Short mmCIF file of C-alpha atoms and ligand atoms in Angstrom, two decimals:
data_model
loop_
_atom_site.label_atom_id
_atom_site.label_comp_id
_atom_site.label_asym_id
_atom_site.label_seq_id
_atom_site.Cartn_x
_atom_site.Cartn_y
_atom_site.Cartn_z
CA MET U 236 -85.10 -2.81 -124.06
CA ASP U 237 -85.36 -5.27 -121.17
CA PRO U 238 -88.36 -7.56 -120.92
CA ILE U 239 -90.52 -7.81 -117.83
CA GLU U 240 -90.44 -11.26 -116.25
CA TYR U 241 -93.15 -13.28 -114.57
CA GLN U 242 -91.72 -15.72 -112.01
CA PRO U 243 -94.35 -17.91 -110.34
CA GLU U 244 -91.99 -20.15 -108.29
CA GLY U 245 -93.58 -18.99 -105.03
CA ALA U 246 -96.87 -20.54 -106.18
CA PHE U 247 -95.36 -24.00 -106.55
CA LEU U 248 -96.20 -25.31 -103.08
CA GLU U 249 -97.03 -28.91 -102.39
CA LYS U 250 -100.25 -28.81 -100.37
CA THR U 251 -101.47 -25.24 -100.71
CA GLY U 252 -100.22 -24.21 -104.13
CA ILE U 253 -99.91 -25.74 -107.55
CA SER U 254 -97.15 -27.66 -109.30
CA ARG U 255 -95.20 -26.62 -112.35
CA GLU U 256 -96.50 -29.80 -113.98
CA SER U 257 -100.11 -28.73 -113.51
CA LEU U 258 -99.32 -25.43 -115.25
CA LEU U 259 -97.72 -27.33 -118.13
CA GLN U 260 -100.71 -29.71 -118.24
CA LEU U 261 -102.97 -26.70 -118.61
CA GLY U 262 -100.77 -25.64 -121.56
CA PRO U 263 -103.02 -27.00 -124.35
CA SER U 264 -106.06 -25.20 -122.92
CA LEU U 265 -104.11 -21.96 -122.56
CA GLU U 266 -102.82 -22.30 -126.11
CA ALA U 267 -106.36 -23.01 -127.32
CA ALA U 268 -107.48 -19.78 -125.61
CA ARG U 269 -104.64 -17.96 -127.37
CA SER U 270 -105.74 -19.37 -130.75
CA GLU U 271 -109.32 -18.41 -130.03
CA ILE U 272 -108.22 -14.85 -129.24
CA GLN U 273 -106.25 -14.68 -132.47
CA ALA U 274 -109.29 -15.96 -134.39
CA ASP U 275 -111.50 -13.40 -132.62
CA LEU U 276 -109.12 -10.64 -133.70
CA LYS U 277 -109.19 -11.84 -137.31
CA ALA U 278 -112.98 -11.97 -137.30
CA TRP U 279 -113.19 -8.54 -135.71
CA THR U 280 -110.71 -7.08 -138.22
CA ALA U 281 -112.72 -8.56 -141.08
CA GLY U 282 -115.84 -6.91 -139.69
CA HIS U 283 -117.70 -10.19 -139.02
CA PRO U 284 -120.47 -9.83 -136.44
CA PRO U 285 -119.66 -11.78 -133.25
CA ALA U 286 -121.56 -14.91 -132.22
CA PRO U 287 -124.18 -14.14 -129.51
CA ASP U 288 -122.00 -15.60 -126.74
CA LYS U 289 -119.12 -13.36 -127.85
CA ASP U 290 -121.10 -10.17 -128.06
CA PRO U 291 -119.61 -7.64 -127.35
CA LEU U 292 -116.26 -8.49 -128.90
CA ASP U 293 -113.87 -5.61 -128.25
CA ALA U 294 -110.80 -7.32 -129.69
CA GLY U 295 -109.50 -4.09 -131.22
CA PHE U 296 -107.08 -3.39 -128.36
CA ILE U 297 -104.94 -6.43 -129.17
CA ASP U 298 -103.10 -5.11 -132.23
CA LEU U 299 -103.85 -1.45 -131.54
CA PRO U 300 -100.21 -0.62 -130.58
CA GLU U 301 -98.94 -2.07 -133.88
CA ARG U 302 -101.61 -0.22 -135.87
CA ILE U 303 -100.91 3.12 -134.19
CA LEU U 304 -97.15 2.79 -134.68
CA THR U 305 -97.45 1.70 -138.32
CA ASP U 306 -99.74 4.61 -139.05
CA TYR U 307 -97.31 6.98 -137.30
CA ARG U 308 -94.26 5.65 -139.14
CA THR U 309 -96.05 5.92 -142.48
CA ARG U 310 -97.93 9.18 -142.15
CA ARG U 311 -96.02 10.98 -139.35
CA GLU U 312 -97.84 14.21 -138.45
CA GLN U 313 -100.91 13.22 -140.49
CA SER U 314 -101.32 10.08 -138.39
CA GLU U 315 -103.45 9.79 -135.27
CA LEU U 316 -100.37 9.70 -133.05
CA GLY U 317 -98.88 12.63 -134.97
CA ARG U 318 -102.04 14.61 -134.17
CA VAL U 319 -101.87 13.54 -130.52
CA LEU U 320 -98.29 14.81 -130.26
CA ALA U 321 -99.12 18.07 -132.03
CA THR U 322 -102.10 18.71 -129.74
CA ALA U 323 -100.00 17.91 -126.68
CA ASP U 324 -97.35 20.38 -127.83
CA ARG U 325 -99.98 23.01 -128.56
CA LEU U 326 -101.41 22.65 -125.04
CA CYS U 327 -97.91 22.87 -123.56
CA GLU U 328 -97.28 26.14 -125.35
CA THR U 329 -100.64 27.55 -124.33
CA VAL U 330 -101.38 26.50 -120.74
CA ASP U 331 -99.82 25.53 -117.42
CA ARG U 332 -102.52 23.15 -116.18
CA VAL U 333 -104.56 20.47 -117.87
CA VAL U 334 -107.58 18.89 -116.21
CA VAL U 335 -108.31 15.38 -117.47
CA LEU U 336 -111.95 14.44 -116.97
CA GLY U 337 -113.07 10.81 -117.19
CA ILE U 338 -114.00 7.78 -115.13
CA GLY U 339 -113.23 4.05 -115.14
CA GLY U 340 -111.38 3.09 -118.29
CA SER U 341 -111.48 6.72 -119.38
CA TYR U 342 -109.40 7.73 -116.35
CA MET U 343 -107.42 4.98 -114.68
CA GLY U 344 -104.88 4.24 -117.40
CA ALA U 345 -103.77 7.85 -117.81
CA ARG U 346 -103.47 8.15 -114.04
CA ALA U 347 -101.40 4.97 -113.88
CA ILE U 348 -99.04 6.26 -116.57
CA MET U 349 -98.55 9.60 -114.85
CA ASP U 350 -97.95 8.14 -111.40
CA ALA U 351 -95.53 5.49 -112.67
CA CYS U 352 -93.50 7.54 -115.14
CA CYS U 353 -93.44 11.12 -113.83
CA HIS U 354 -91.59 12.70 -110.93
CA PRO U 355 -93.51 11.69 -107.75
CA MET U 356 -94.18 15.38 -106.98
CA TYR U 357 -94.62 16.38 -110.61
CA ASN U 358 -97.39 18.94 -110.12
CA GLU U 359 -95.38 20.67 -107.37
CA LEU U 360 -92.33 21.24 -109.58
CA SER U 361 -91.57 24.54 -111.27
CA ARG U 362 -92.49 24.81 -114.94
CA ALA U 363 -88.79 24.59 -115.85
CA ASP U 364 -88.38 21.40 -113.80
CA ARG U 365 -91.43 19.98 -115.55
CA GLY U 366 -89.70 20.52 -118.89
CA SER U 367 -92.25 23.28 -119.64
CA ARG U 368 -95.02 20.70 -119.61
CA PRO U 369 -98.34 21.48 -117.89
CA ARG U 370 -99.43 20.21 -114.51
CA VAL U 371 -102.05 17.49 -114.89
CA TYR U 372 -105.08 16.96 -112.62
CA PHE U 373 -107.87 14.42 -112.76
CA ASP U 374 -111.57 14.89 -112.06
CA GLY U 375 -114.88 13.69 -113.48
CA ASN U 376 -114.17 10.34 -111.79
CA ASN U 377 -116.69 10.95 -109.01
CA VAL U 378 -119.45 13.33 -108.02
CA ASP U 379 -117.67 14.68 -104.98
CA ASN U 380 -118.86 18.24 -104.41
CA ASP U 381 -115.89 19.32 -102.30
CA ALA U 382 -113.22 17.60 -104.35
CA THR U 383 -114.37 19.20 -107.59
CA GLN U 384 -114.55 22.63 -105.98
CA GLY U 385 -111.13 22.07 -104.47
CA LEU U 386 -109.69 21.68 -107.94
CA LEU U 387 -111.66 24.66 -109.22
CA ASP U 388 -110.12 26.66 -106.35
CA VAL U 389 -106.65 25.69 -107.52
CA LEU U 390 -107.41 26.66 -111.11
CA GLY U 391 -108.78 29.96 -109.85
CA GLN U 392 -110.42 32.74 -111.76
CA SER U 393 -107.08 33.20 -113.34
CA GLU U 394 -106.40 36.74 -114.40
CA SER U 395 -103.53 35.43 -116.43
CA ILE U 396 -105.39 32.84 -118.46
CA GLU U 397 -103.98 34.49 -121.58
CA GLN U 398 -100.44 33.61 -120.44
CA PRO U 399 -99.06 30.07 -120.68
CA GLU U 400 -98.08 30.32 -116.97
CA GLY U 401 -101.66 30.99 -115.89
CA GLY U 402 -103.85 29.24 -118.39
CA TRP U 403 -105.53 25.90 -118.21
CA ALA U 404 -107.27 23.50 -120.53
CA ILE U 405 -109.55 20.47 -120.38
CA ILE U 406 -109.17 17.02 -121.86
CA VAL U 407 -112.55 15.32 -121.49
CA VAL U 408 -112.72 11.58 -122.08
CA SER U 409 -115.89 9.56 -122.45
CA LYS U 410 -116.38 6.85 -125.02
CA SER U 411 -120.15 6.80 -124.68
CA GLY U 412 -120.21 10.54 -124.21
CA GLY U 413 -123.03 10.21 -121.70
CA THR U 414 -121.43 9.16 -118.40
CA LEU U 415 -123.06 11.35 -115.76
CA GLU U 416 -120.05 11.79 -113.46
CA THR U 417 -117.84 13.03 -116.28
CA ALA U 418 -120.60 15.11 -117.89
CA VAL U 419 -121.44 16.93 -114.64
CA ALA U 420 -117.79 17.70 -113.97
CA PHE U 421 -117.28 18.82 -117.57
CA ARG U 422 -120.09 21.34 -117.22
CA GLN U 423 -118.46 22.81 -114.09
CA PHE U 424 -114.99 23.11 -115.60
CA LEU U 425 -116.30 24.32 -118.96
CA ASN U 426 -118.34 27.09 -117.31
CA ARG U 427 -115.37 28.15 -115.21
CA LEU U 428 -113.07 28.15 -118.22
CA ASN U 429 -115.57 30.15 -120.24
CA SER U 430 -115.92 32.73 -117.49
CA THR U 431 -112.15 33.23 -117.27
CA LEU U 432 -111.72 33.99 -120.96
CA LYS U 433 -111.65 37.67 -121.67
CA SER U 434 -113.24 39.06 -124.77
CA PRO U 435 -111.50 39.43 -127.14
CA SER U 436 -109.14 36.60 -126.21
CA ALA U 437 -106.14 34.99 -127.80
CA HIS U 438 -107.89 31.67 -127.25
CA SER U 439 -111.33 30.38 -127.98
CA LEU U 440 -113.02 27.81 -125.77
CA GLY U 441 -112.67 25.31 -128.60
CA ASP U 442 -108.87 25.67 -128.44
CA LEU U 443 -108.81 24.83 -124.76
CA VAL U 444 -111.14 21.83 -124.72
CA VAL U 445 -109.96 18.56 -126.22
CA PRO U 446 -112.60 15.82 -126.24
CA ILE U 447 -111.83 12.13 -126.68
CA THR U 448 -115.06 10.32 -127.46
CA GLY U 449 -116.99 8.09 -129.84
CA THR U 450 -118.24 8.98 -133.29
CA HIS U 451 -121.60 10.07 -131.91
CA GLY U 452 -123.22 10.87 -128.56
CA LYS U 453 -123.70 13.83 -126.25
CA LEU U 454 -120.03 14.68 -125.84
CA HIS U 455 -119.52 14.43 -129.58
CA ASP U 456 -122.40 16.91 -130.09
CA LEU U 457 -121.01 19.21 -127.42
CA ALA U 458 -117.58 19.11 -129.06
CA GLN U 459 -119.13 20.17 -132.37
CA ALA U 460 -121.04 22.99 -130.69
CA LEU U 461 -117.87 24.23 -128.97
CA GLN U 462 -116.01 24.02 -132.29
CA CYS U 463 -113.21 22.13 -130.63
CA ARG U 464 -110.04 22.44 -132.66
CA ASP U 465 -108.91 18.89 -131.92
CA ILE U 466 -111.28 16.00 -131.32
CA PHE U 467 -110.00 12.46 -130.84
CA ARG U 468 -111.81 9.18 -131.13
CA VAL U 469 -111.83 6.21 -128.78
CA PRO U 470 -111.25 3.63 -131.50
CA ASN U 471 -113.99 1.22 -132.47
CA GLY U 472 -113.79 -2.19 -130.88
CA VAL U 473 -111.72 -0.99 -127.92
CA GLY U 474 -113.53 -1.18 -124.58
CA GLY U 475 -112.94 1.48 -121.92
CA ARG U 476 -110.71 -0.59 -119.63
CA PHE U 477 -108.74 -1.80 -122.66
CA SER U 478 -108.19 1.72 -124.00
CA VAL U 479 -105.07 2.83 -122.10
CA LEU U 480 -102.88 2.48 -125.20
CA SER U 481 -105.28 4.46 -127.39
CA THR U 482 -105.59 8.25 -127.45
CA VAL U 483 -107.29 7.90 -124.04
CA GLY U 484 -103.93 7.22 -122.37
CA LEU U 485 -101.63 8.56 -125.07
CA LEU U 486 -102.81 12.17 -125.11
CA PRO U 487 -102.42 12.77 -121.35
CA ALA U 488 -99.07 10.93 -121.51
CA ALA U 489 -97.92 13.12 -124.40
CA VAL U 490 -99.01 16.26 -122.52
CA LEU U 491 -96.75 15.11 -119.68
CA GLY U 492 -93.88 14.81 -122.15
CA LEU U 493 -93.66 11.03 -121.84
CA ASP U 494 -92.34 8.82 -124.62
CA VAL U 495 -95.55 7.39 -126.03
CA VAL U 496 -93.72 5.55 -128.81
CA HIS U 497 -91.81 3.60 -126.16
CA LEU U 498 -95.06 2.88 -124.35
CA LEU U 499 -96.51 1.37 -127.52
CA GLU U 500 -93.29 -0.47 -128.37
CA GLY U 501 -93.41 -2.14 -124.98
CA ALA U 502 -96.90 -3.40 -125.75
CA VAL U 503 -95.76 -4.66 -129.18
CA MET U 504 -92.95 -6.57 -127.49
CA MET U 505 -95.47 -8.23 -125.17
CA ASN U 506 -97.73 -9.11 -128.10
CA GLU U 507 -94.83 -10.91 -129.77
CA ARG U 508 -94.04 -12.90 -126.64
CA PHE U 509 -97.70 -13.75 -126.17
CA GLN U 510 -98.03 -15.04 -129.72
CA THR U 511 -94.82 -17.05 -129.90
CA ALA U 512 -93.64 -18.29 -126.48
CA ALA U 513 -94.64 -21.64 -125.06
CA VAL U 514 -96.37 -22.12 -121.71
CA GLY U 515 -93.73 -22.04 -118.99
CA ASN U 516 -92.03 -19.15 -120.73
CA ASN U 517 -94.94 -16.96 -121.73
CA PRO U 518 -95.76 -14.21 -119.21
CA VAL U 519 -99.35 -13.84 -120.40
CA LEU U 520 -100.26 -17.53 -120.49
CA ASP U 521 -98.30 -18.32 -117.33
CA PHE U 522 -99.92 -15.50 -115.35
CA ALA U 523 -103.41 -16.48 -116.53
CA GLY U 524 -102.68 -20.16 -115.86
CA VAL U 525 -101.26 -19.70 -112.36
CA CYS U 526 -104.11 -17.40 -111.29
CA HIS U 527 -106.70 -19.77 -112.75
CA LEU U 528 -105.24 -22.95 -111.23
CA LEU U 529 -104.84 -21.43 -107.79
CA GLU U 530 -108.43 -20.23 -107.82
CA LYS U 531 -109.79 -23.53 -109.11
CA GLU U 532 -107.66 -25.95 -107.10
CA ARG U 533 -106.93 -23.98 -103.92
CA GLY U 534 -109.77 -21.48 -103.64
CA ALA U 535 -107.47 -18.50 -104.08
CA SER U 536 -110.32 -16.20 -105.02
CA THR U 537 -108.59 -13.01 -103.84
CA ARG U 538 -105.79 -11.77 -106.05
CA VAL U 539 -103.53 -9.33 -104.31
CA LEU U 540 -101.37 -7.23 -106.59
CA SER U 541 -98.68 -6.30 -104.15
CA VAL U 542 -96.81 -3.39 -105.72
CA TRP U 543 -93.44 -2.57 -104.17
CA SER U 544 -93.36 0.99 -105.42
CA LYS U 545 -95.58 3.95 -104.59
CA GLY U 546 -95.61 4.90 -108.25
CA LEU U 547 -97.51 1.71 -109.08
CA GLU U 548 -100.55 2.24 -106.88
CA ALA U 549 -102.63 3.68 -109.72
CA PHE U 550 -101.41 0.88 -111.97
CA GLY U 551 -102.74 -1.58 -109.40
CA LEU U 552 -106.09 0.22 -109.32
CA TRP U 553 -106.18 0.14 -113.13
CA TYR U 554 -105.74 -3.65 -112.89
CA ASP U 555 -108.43 -3.89 -110.20
CA GLN U 556 -110.89 -2.44 -112.68
CA LEU U 557 -109.66 -4.59 -115.53
CA LEU U 558 -110.10 -7.84 -113.63
CA ALA U 559 -113.28 -6.88 -111.79
CA GLU U 560 -115.22 -5.60 -114.80
CA SER U 561 -113.95 -8.28 -117.17
CA LEU U 562 -114.40 -11.48 -115.18
CA GLY U 563 -116.72 -10.52 -112.32
CA LYS U 564 -119.78 -11.94 -114.06
CA SER U 565 -122.25 -14.82 -113.65
CA GLU U 566 -121.45 -15.02 -109.93
CA ARG U 567 -117.82 -15.80 -110.74
CA GLY U 568 -114.52 -13.96 -110.96
CA ALA U 569 -111.73 -13.45 -108.44
CA LEU U 570 -111.57 -10.37 -106.23
CA PRO U 571 -108.70 -8.02 -107.14
CA LEU U 572 -106.94 -6.07 -104.42
CA THR U 573 -104.02 -3.67 -104.72
CA ALA U 574 -101.58 -3.42 -101.83
CA VAL U 575 -98.75 -0.89 -101.82
CA ASN U 576 -95.76 -2.14 -99.90
CA THR U 577 -94.09 -1.72 -97.58
CA ARG U 578 -96.91 0.68 -96.59
CA ASP U 579 -99.66 -1.93 -96.45
CA LEU U 580 -97.57 -4.49 -94.59
CA HIS U 581 -98.56 -2.27 -91.69
CA SER U 582 -102.26 -2.51 -92.47
CA ARG U 583 -103.16 -5.54 -94.61
CA GLY U 584 -100.01 -7.55 -93.85
CA GLN U 585 -101.47 -9.31 -90.81
CA GLN U 586 -104.42 -10.64 -92.79
CA HIS U 587 -102.29 -11.70 -95.74
CA GLN U 588 -99.98 -13.61 -93.42
CA GLU U 589 -102.53 -15.25 -91.12
CA GLY U 590 -106.02 -14.67 -92.52
CA VAL U 591 -108.24 -16.92 -94.66
CA ARG U 592 -106.26 -18.96 -97.17
CA ASP U 593 -108.01 -17.49 -100.17
CA LYS U 594 -105.20 -15.34 -101.60
CA LEU U 595 -102.62 -15.35 -104.33
CA ILE U 596 -100.13 -12.55 -103.81
CA THR U 597 -98.43 -11.30 -106.95
CA ASN U 598 -95.47 -9.08 -106.11
CA VAL U 599 -94.77 -6.36 -108.66
CA ILE U 600 -91.11 -5.54 -108.14
CA VAL U 601 -89.18 -2.72 -109.80
CA ASP U 602 -85.57 -3.88 -110.15
CA LYS U 603 -83.86 -0.54 -110.78
CA TYR U 604 -84.62 2.87 -109.32
CA ARG U 605 -84.37 6.06 -111.33
CA ARG U 606 -82.43 7.90 -108.61
CA ASP U 607 -79.18 7.06 -106.86
CA PRO U 608 -79.72 5.05 -103.66
CA LEU U 609 -80.17 7.03 -100.45
CA ARG U 610 -77.92 5.70 -97.68
CA VAL U 611 -79.12 5.45 -94.09
CA GLY U 612 -75.86 7.18 -93.11
CA GLN U 613 -74.14 7.92 -89.81
CA SER U 614 -75.72 10.32 -87.36
CA GLN U 615 -74.56 11.94 -84.13
CA TRP U 616 -78.09 11.21 -82.78
CA ASN U 617 -77.99 7.46 -82.67
CA GLN U 618 -80.84 6.97 -80.23
CA ASP U 619 -82.64 5.20 -83.10
CA GLN U 620 -79.60 2.86 -83.32
CA LEU U 621 -79.52 3.18 -87.07
CA ASN U 622 -75.76 3.69 -87.21
CA ALA U 623 -75.56 -0.09 -87.27
CA LEU U 624 -77.23 0.10 -90.70
CA ALA U 625 -75.35 3.20 -91.86
CA ASP U 626 -74.06 1.55 -95.04
CA LYS U 627 -77.44 0.23 -96.09
CA THR U 628 -79.51 2.07 -98.66
CA MET U 629 -83.27 2.45 -99.06
CA PRO U 630 -83.20 -0.06 -101.96
CA ASP U 631 -81.31 -2.50 -99.66
CA ILE U 632 -84.07 -2.16 -97.08
CA MET U 633 -86.77 -2.58 -99.72
CA ARG U 634 -85.09 -5.74 -101.05
CA ALA U 635 -84.86 -7.13 -97.51
CA ALA U 636 -88.57 -6.40 -96.97
CA ILE U 637 -89.49 -8.17 -100.22
CA GLN U 638 -87.32 -11.19 -99.40
CA GLY U 639 -88.56 -11.21 -95.82
CA SER U 640 -92.23 -11.18 -96.74
CA LYS U 641 -91.80 -13.79 -99.48
CA GLN U 642 -89.99 -16.04 -97.01
CA ALA U 643 -92.71 -15.52 -94.39
CA TYR U 644 -95.44 -16.47 -96.88
CA ARG U 645 -93.49 -19.50 -98.06
CA ASP U 646 -92.84 -20.67 -94.49
CA ASP U 647 -96.59 -20.64 -93.94
CA ASN U 648 -97.35 -22.23 -97.33
CA ARG U 649 -99.01 -19.17 -98.79
CA PRO U 650 -98.65 -18.88 -102.57
CA THR U 651 -96.97 -15.92 -104.21
CA ALA U 652 -95.64 -15.01 -107.64
CA ASP U 653 -93.35 -12.20 -108.82
CA LEU U 654 -93.63 -9.83 -111.72
CA HIS U 655 -90.28 -8.11 -112.25
CA LEU U 656 -90.19 -4.76 -114.01
CA PRO U 657 -86.58 -3.93 -114.98
CA CYS U 658 -87.32 -0.25 -114.24
CA LEU U 659 -90.28 2.09 -114.12
CA ASP U 660 -90.54 3.68 -117.54
CA GLU U 661 -92.83 3.87 -120.53
CA HIS U 662 -91.50 0.73 -122.19
CA THR U 663 -91.95 -1.52 -119.15
CA LEU U 664 -95.33 -0.03 -118.42
CA GLY U 665 -96.45 -0.69 -122.00
CA GLN U 666 -95.40 -4.33 -121.58
CA ALA U 667 -97.20 -4.63 -118.25
CA PHE U 668 -100.46 -3.07 -119.50
CA GLN U 669 -100.56 -5.36 -122.51
CA MET U 670 -99.59 -8.44 -120.48
CA LEU U 671 -102.43 -7.98 -118.00
CA MET U 672 -105.03 -7.08 -120.64
CA LEU U 673 -104.13 -10.18 -122.66
CA ALA U 674 -104.02 -12.41 -119.57
CA THR U 675 -107.49 -11.22 -118.59
CA ILE U 676 -109.01 -12.20 -121.92
CA VAL U 677 -107.10 -15.50 -121.95
CA GLU U 678 -108.63 -16.35 -118.59
CA GLY U 679 -112.06 -15.24 -119.76
CA ARG U 680 -111.89 -17.57 -122.74
CA LEU U 681 -110.54 -20.35 -120.53
CA ILE U 682 -113.48 -20.21 -118.13
CA GLY U 683 -116.15 -19.31 -120.67
CA ILE U 684 -116.84 -15.76 -119.48
CA ASN U 685 -116.98 -12.99 -122.05
CA PRO U 686 -114.30 -10.59 -120.76
CA TYR U 687 -115.70 -7.67 -122.76
CA GLY U 688 -118.64 -5.49 -121.76
CA GLN U 689 -119.82 -4.70 -118.22
CA PRO U 690 -123.60 -5.27 -118.20
CA GLY U 691 -123.72 -5.23 -114.39
CA VAL U 692 -122.76 -1.56 -114.22
CA GLU U 693 -126.02 -0.52 -115.88
CA ALA U 694 -128.26 -1.34 -112.89
CA TYR U 695 -126.90 1.40 -110.63
CA LYS U 696 -127.02 3.91 -113.49
CA ARG U 697 -130.69 3.18 -114.17
CA ASN U 698 -131.59 3.50 -110.50
CA MET U 699 -129.55 6.68 -110.11
CA HIS U 700 -131.37 8.31 -113.02
CA THR U 701 -134.74 7.22 -111.59
CA PHE U 702 -133.92 8.69 -108.17
CA LEU U 703 -132.64 11.90 -109.70
CA ARG U 704 -135.78 12.45 -111.65
CA SER U 705 -138.17 11.53 -108.84
CA THR U 706 -136.78 13.75 -106.08
O1 PA5 D 829 -114.38 -0.34 -119.08
C1 PA5 D 829 -115.33 0.38 -119.34
O2 PA5 D 829 -115.89 0.36 -120.46
C2 PA5 D 829 -115.88 1.35 -118.32
O3 PA5 D 829 -115.15 1.35 -117.16
C3 PA5 D 829 -115.87 2.77 -118.90
O4 PA5 D 829 -114.55 3.12 -119.23
C4 PA5 D 829 -116.44 3.78 -117.90
O5 PA5 D 829 -117.72 3.40 -117.50
C5 PA5 D 829 -116.50 5.16 -118.54
O6 PA5 D 829 -117.30 5.13 -119.68
P1 PA5 D 829 -117.26 6.27 -120.76
O7 PA5 D 829 -115.90 6.33 -121.34
O8 PA5 D 829 -118.28 5.88 -121.76
O9 PA5 D 829 -117.61 7.56 -120.06
#
């Protein structure tokens, strides 16, 4: 399996960037952050309560991939992952559509996995072309009246709910079990599902609703009342935005027929590199170091994740949340921004090229496409004058756009870095998720901000509840 590679050469600019030496000089601090993270994990594993300045300490995500895989290899179908796979297969045999309800960390990872690893038009394919896996939709990530009803329209009052081709099911994800957006959506979809079930039916509601939640809370209670056949836990010590490689991301991925073992193995590979490689050759420490130095020394307080693949947009949005909720505290923290290129060269490109010098652009580049290259080709209608490029392929044009934009930024002394993904599959995605989660906590430790918890999100929730009850 090929490793992903972080190449920050475009950030090494004399007056407006940083030097390789300054990254190496930061090495001892980065390595100290790594040791601190390892000590945090040990303390968390031993069940020691965190010091007040480290509370909350959600270090459980770090070795989660190893723990899940070990459990699976030892106990197979009895293991958590074994149960995830069995539930996914059961849903595949029973229904044609699965609605995944959740918001924030309970939504974005699964969405990123689907968009990166599945056919770009997955839900439009025939059941056979989907490998007999269900279509997957997302809701509960907003309170958008028309959007939710739009999805309910698609699900319909299916007459054929008893048939796999017509039936649908719900995966509802909420760690706290009380998030209003998800809860309101769940009520809508649950009521609709209930009303479509005939009596007597081959299925009970509890067969068609799979909750992923904490060990207590409103969703937990609801799951008990519905007698859900399968209930999964968001593991202890794993915060929402760090939960993509738990059941939260694994169950939807397994429903889609994706290789969840590969996903986890990719993360394990990144953990090994993080623990053993020196600064200058360690994607996690180097990424954290370059971002930190550019912000501190050059005011690069906007971090653009420039993804050169449509399938990575949701991955970029997942990272937006990770960075924003983890380090956007105490009036600090860089602003994350996802750009999808070449699309956004035609919208944001002007500002990135000539706007305020407050940006670090990290290009996320997929080196190998899944499909054979499409050639421009000869045409009898050459008014577009593309016959001159007839031998070029879409990947050739994409490469030229990447090189061209990197050159343009360099010529104007604007710092960039590259993150190369050998291809877009489960293994590379697992590496990339783990790399960015680890880099975020490294940076948090480096600058003295607790990367876990999101106390600032509570204010809007309190106000929203007050308004709801007073009007
Ligand atoms: O990172 C986080 O913890 C948050 O983004 C949560 O995932 C989000 O608020 C959803 O919370 P819950 O899973 O409790 O519904």
